[in-house]
Short mmCIF file of C-alpha atoms in Angstrom, two decimals:
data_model
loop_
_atom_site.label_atom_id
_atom_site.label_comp_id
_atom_site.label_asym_id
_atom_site.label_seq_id
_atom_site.Cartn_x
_atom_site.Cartn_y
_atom_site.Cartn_z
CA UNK A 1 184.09 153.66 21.07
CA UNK A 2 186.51 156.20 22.43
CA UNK A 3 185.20 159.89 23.21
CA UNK A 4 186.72 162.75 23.41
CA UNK A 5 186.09 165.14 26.53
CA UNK A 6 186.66 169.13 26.40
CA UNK A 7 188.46 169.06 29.54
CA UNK A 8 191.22 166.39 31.55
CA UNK A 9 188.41 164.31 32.88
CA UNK A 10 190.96 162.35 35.60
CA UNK A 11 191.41 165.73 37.18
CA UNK A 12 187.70 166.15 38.16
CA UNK A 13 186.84 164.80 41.83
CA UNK A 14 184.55 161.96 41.61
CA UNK A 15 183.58 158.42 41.67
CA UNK A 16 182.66 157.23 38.28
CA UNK A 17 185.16 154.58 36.31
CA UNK A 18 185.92 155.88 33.08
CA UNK A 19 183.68 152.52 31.43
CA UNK A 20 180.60 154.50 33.17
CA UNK A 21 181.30 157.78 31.83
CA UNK A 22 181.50 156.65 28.74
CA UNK A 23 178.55 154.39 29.25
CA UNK A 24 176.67 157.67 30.08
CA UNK A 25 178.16 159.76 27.02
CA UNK A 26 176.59 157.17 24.34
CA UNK A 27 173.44 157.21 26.67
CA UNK A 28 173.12 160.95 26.56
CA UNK A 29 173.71 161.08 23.18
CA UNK A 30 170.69 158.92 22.01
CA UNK A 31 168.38 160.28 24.55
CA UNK A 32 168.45 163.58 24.12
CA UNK A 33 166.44 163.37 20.82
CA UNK A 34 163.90 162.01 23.58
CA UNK A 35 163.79 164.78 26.14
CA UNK A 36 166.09 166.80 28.68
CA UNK A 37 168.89 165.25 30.84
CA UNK A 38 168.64 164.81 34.23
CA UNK A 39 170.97 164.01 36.72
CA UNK A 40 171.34 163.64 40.90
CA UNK A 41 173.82 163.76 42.26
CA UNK A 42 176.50 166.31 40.48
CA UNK A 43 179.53 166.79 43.07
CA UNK A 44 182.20 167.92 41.40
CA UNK A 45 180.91 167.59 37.70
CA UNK A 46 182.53 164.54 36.38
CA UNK A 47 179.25 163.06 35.29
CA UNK A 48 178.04 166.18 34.17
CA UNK A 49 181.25 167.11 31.84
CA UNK A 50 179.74 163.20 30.50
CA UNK A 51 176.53 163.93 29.91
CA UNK A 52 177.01 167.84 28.58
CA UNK A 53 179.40 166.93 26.18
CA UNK A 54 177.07 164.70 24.77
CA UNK A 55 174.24 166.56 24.43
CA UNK A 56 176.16 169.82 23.09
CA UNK A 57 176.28 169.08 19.66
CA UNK A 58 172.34 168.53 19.03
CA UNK A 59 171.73 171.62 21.46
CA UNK A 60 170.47 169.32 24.51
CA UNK A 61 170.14 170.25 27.94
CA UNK A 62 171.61 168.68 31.35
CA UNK A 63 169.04 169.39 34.79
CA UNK A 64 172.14 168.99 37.31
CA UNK A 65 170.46 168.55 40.72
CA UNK A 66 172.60 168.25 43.68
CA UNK A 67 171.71 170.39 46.95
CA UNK A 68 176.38 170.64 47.19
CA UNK A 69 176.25 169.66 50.77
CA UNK A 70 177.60 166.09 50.26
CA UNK A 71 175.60 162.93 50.89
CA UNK A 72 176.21 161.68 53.94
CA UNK A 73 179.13 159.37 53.30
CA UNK A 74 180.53 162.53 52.54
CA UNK A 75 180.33 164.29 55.93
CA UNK A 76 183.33 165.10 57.95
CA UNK A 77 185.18 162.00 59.60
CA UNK A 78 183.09 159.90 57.12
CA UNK A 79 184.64 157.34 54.44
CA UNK A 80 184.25 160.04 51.27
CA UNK A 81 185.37 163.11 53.13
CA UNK A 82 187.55 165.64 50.82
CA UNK A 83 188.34 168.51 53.75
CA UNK A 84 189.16 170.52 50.38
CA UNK A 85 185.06 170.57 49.84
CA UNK A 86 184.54 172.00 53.43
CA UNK A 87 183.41 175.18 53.95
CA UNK A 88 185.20 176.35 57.07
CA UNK A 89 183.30 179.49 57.90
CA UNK A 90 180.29 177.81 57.09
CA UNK A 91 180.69 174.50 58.70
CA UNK A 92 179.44 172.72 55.81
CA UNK A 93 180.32 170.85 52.82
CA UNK A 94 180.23 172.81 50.04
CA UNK A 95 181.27 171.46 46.22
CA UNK A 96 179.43 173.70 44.43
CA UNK A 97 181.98 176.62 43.69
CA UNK A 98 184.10 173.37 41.91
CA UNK A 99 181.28 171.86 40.30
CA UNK A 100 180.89 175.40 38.77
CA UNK A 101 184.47 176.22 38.11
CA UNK A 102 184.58 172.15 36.27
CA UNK A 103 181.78 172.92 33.93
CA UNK A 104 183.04 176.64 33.09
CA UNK A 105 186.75 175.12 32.29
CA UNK A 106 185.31 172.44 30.30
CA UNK A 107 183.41 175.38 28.46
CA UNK A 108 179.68 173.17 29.53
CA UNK A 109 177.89 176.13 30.65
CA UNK A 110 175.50 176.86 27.90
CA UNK A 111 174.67 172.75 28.30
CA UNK A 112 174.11 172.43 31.85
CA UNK A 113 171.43 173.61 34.43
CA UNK A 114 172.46 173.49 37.96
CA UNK A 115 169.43 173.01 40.17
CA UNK A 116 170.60 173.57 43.63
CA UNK A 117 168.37 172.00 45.72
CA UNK A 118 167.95 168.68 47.27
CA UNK A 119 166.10 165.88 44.72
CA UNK A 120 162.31 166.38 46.70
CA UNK A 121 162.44 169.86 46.23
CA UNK A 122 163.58 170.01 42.82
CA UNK A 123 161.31 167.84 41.73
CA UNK A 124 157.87 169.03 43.46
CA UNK A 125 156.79 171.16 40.37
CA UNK A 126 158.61 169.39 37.66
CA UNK A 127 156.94 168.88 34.52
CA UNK A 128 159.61 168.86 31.74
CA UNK A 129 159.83 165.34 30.36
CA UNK A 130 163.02 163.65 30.23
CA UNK A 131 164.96 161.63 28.34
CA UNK A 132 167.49 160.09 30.92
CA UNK A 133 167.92 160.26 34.76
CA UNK A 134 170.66 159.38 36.25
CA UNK A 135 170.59 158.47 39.76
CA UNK A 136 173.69 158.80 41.93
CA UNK A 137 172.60 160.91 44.75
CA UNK A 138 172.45 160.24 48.34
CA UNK A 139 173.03 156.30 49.06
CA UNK A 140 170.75 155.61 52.35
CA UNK A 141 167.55 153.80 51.40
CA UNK A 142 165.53 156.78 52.37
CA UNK A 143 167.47 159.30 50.01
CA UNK A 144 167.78 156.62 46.94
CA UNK A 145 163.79 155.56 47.04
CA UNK A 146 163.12 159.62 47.09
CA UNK A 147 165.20 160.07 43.88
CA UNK A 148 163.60 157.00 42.39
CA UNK A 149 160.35 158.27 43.01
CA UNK A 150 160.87 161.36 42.58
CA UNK A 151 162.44 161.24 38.96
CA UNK A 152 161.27 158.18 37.22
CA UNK A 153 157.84 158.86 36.70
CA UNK A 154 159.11 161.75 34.20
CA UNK A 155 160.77 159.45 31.99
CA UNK A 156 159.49 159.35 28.37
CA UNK A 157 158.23 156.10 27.06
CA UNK A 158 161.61 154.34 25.95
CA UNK A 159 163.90 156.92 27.56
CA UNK A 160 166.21 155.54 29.81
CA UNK A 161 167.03 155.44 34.07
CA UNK A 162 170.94 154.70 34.96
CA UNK A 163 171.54 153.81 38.74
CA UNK A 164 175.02 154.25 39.86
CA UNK A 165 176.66 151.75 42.46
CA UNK A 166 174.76 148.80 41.27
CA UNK A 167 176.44 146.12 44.08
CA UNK A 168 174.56 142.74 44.11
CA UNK A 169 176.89 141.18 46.90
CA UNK A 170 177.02 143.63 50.23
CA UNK A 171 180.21 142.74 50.66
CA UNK A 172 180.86 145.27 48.06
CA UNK A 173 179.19 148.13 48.79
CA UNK A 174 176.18 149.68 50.28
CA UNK A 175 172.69 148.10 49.12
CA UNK A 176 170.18 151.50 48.41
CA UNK A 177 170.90 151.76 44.81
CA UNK A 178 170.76 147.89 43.86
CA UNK A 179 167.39 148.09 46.12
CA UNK A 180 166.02 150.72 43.79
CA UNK A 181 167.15 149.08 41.08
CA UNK A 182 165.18 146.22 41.41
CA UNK A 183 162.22 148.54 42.57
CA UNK A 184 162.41 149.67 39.22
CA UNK A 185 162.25 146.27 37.60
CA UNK A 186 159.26 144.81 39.63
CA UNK A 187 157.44 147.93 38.61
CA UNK A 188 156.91 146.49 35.34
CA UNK A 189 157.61 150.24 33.56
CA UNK A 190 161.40 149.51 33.34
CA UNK A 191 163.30 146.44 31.22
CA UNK A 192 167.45 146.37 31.71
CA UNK A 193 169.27 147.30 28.95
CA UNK A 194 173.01 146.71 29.96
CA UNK A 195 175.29 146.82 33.14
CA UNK A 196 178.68 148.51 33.04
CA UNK A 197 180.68 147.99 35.96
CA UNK A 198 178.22 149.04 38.82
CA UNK A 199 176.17 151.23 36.02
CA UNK A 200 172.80 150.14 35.11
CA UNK A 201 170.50 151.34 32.45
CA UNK A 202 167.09 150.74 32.20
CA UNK A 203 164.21 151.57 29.75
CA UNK A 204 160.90 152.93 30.12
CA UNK A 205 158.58 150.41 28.17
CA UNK A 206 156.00 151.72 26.49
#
């Protein structure tokens, strides 16, 4: 089913296909009548404009928790580097200023709760139960575990957990979110519901 987005999605940096965001729109929809949303991994907003739209018309709310530094793919004379993101008198990355200006032209704001902070921080007093996480933060083991463990355990019985960058072959891509993928699975606490491109959603069982 084709959506309609409040704002030229195309033009919004990012890395999620179209099939994903849309994937994400029909997940946010049914979950928030399960809890908050809750994504890592924001950058620019693309996923965010997803998710927000979706939960604006039953009043739901979007946790958008990226620390706007860039993961490390993302760091200068790296693969993912945008110089447009760098903060020159800073000497770091910096996308928050277009994640904000993304969600204000898409008119998101009253949907969406930046949380500026890196995922372990964030998370160290959370106790608001959710109704979807979406994991597409950092993409080393170390930072993609973290998120996992960090964020799952909030999920409300048959809410849902979407990895992004699901790549079974390494030939493909980089292995951390496929590793906490099947993490998830072995747990016991998580069955698949669908893959969509290198999307996949899981729900909590139970």
């Amino acid at each position: 089913m084709s959506i309609k987005l409040p704002i030229d999605i195309h033009a919004v940096k990012g890395f999620l296909a179209a099939t994903e965001g849309e994937a994400l729109y029909h997940l946010a929809a049914e979950a928030c009548a399960l809890g908050a949303c809750l994504e890592v991994g924001s950058y620019c907003g693309k996923s965010t404009i997803y998710l927000a739209a979706a939960c604006k018309p039953v009043d739901g709310i979007v946790f958008a928790v990226d620390h706007h530094r860039g993961s490390e793919e993302h760091q200068p004379g790296e693969e993912y580097h945008d110089p447009e993101l760098f903060d020159d008198r800073m000497q770091l990355m910096d996308s928050f200023h277009v994640f904000r200006r993304n969600i204000r032209t898409a008119q998101l704001e009253d949907w969406v709760v930046p949380v500026v902070a890196p995922s372990a921080i964030a998370a160290r007093r959370w106790n608001t139960p959710l109704g979807l996480v979406f994991i597409d933060g950092g993409h080393s083991l170390e930072a993609a575990v973290t998120d996992y463990r960090c964020w799952a355990r909030h999920i409300v019985p048959g809410g849902y957990l979407a990895i992004h960058d699901i790549f079974p072959d390494p030939a493909d891509g980089g292995q951390a979110p496929y590793d906490i993928y099947k993490l998830a699975l072995a747990s016991g606490e998580f069955e698949l519901v669908e893959m969509v491109d290198t999307l996949g959603v899981l729900r909590r069982i139970g």
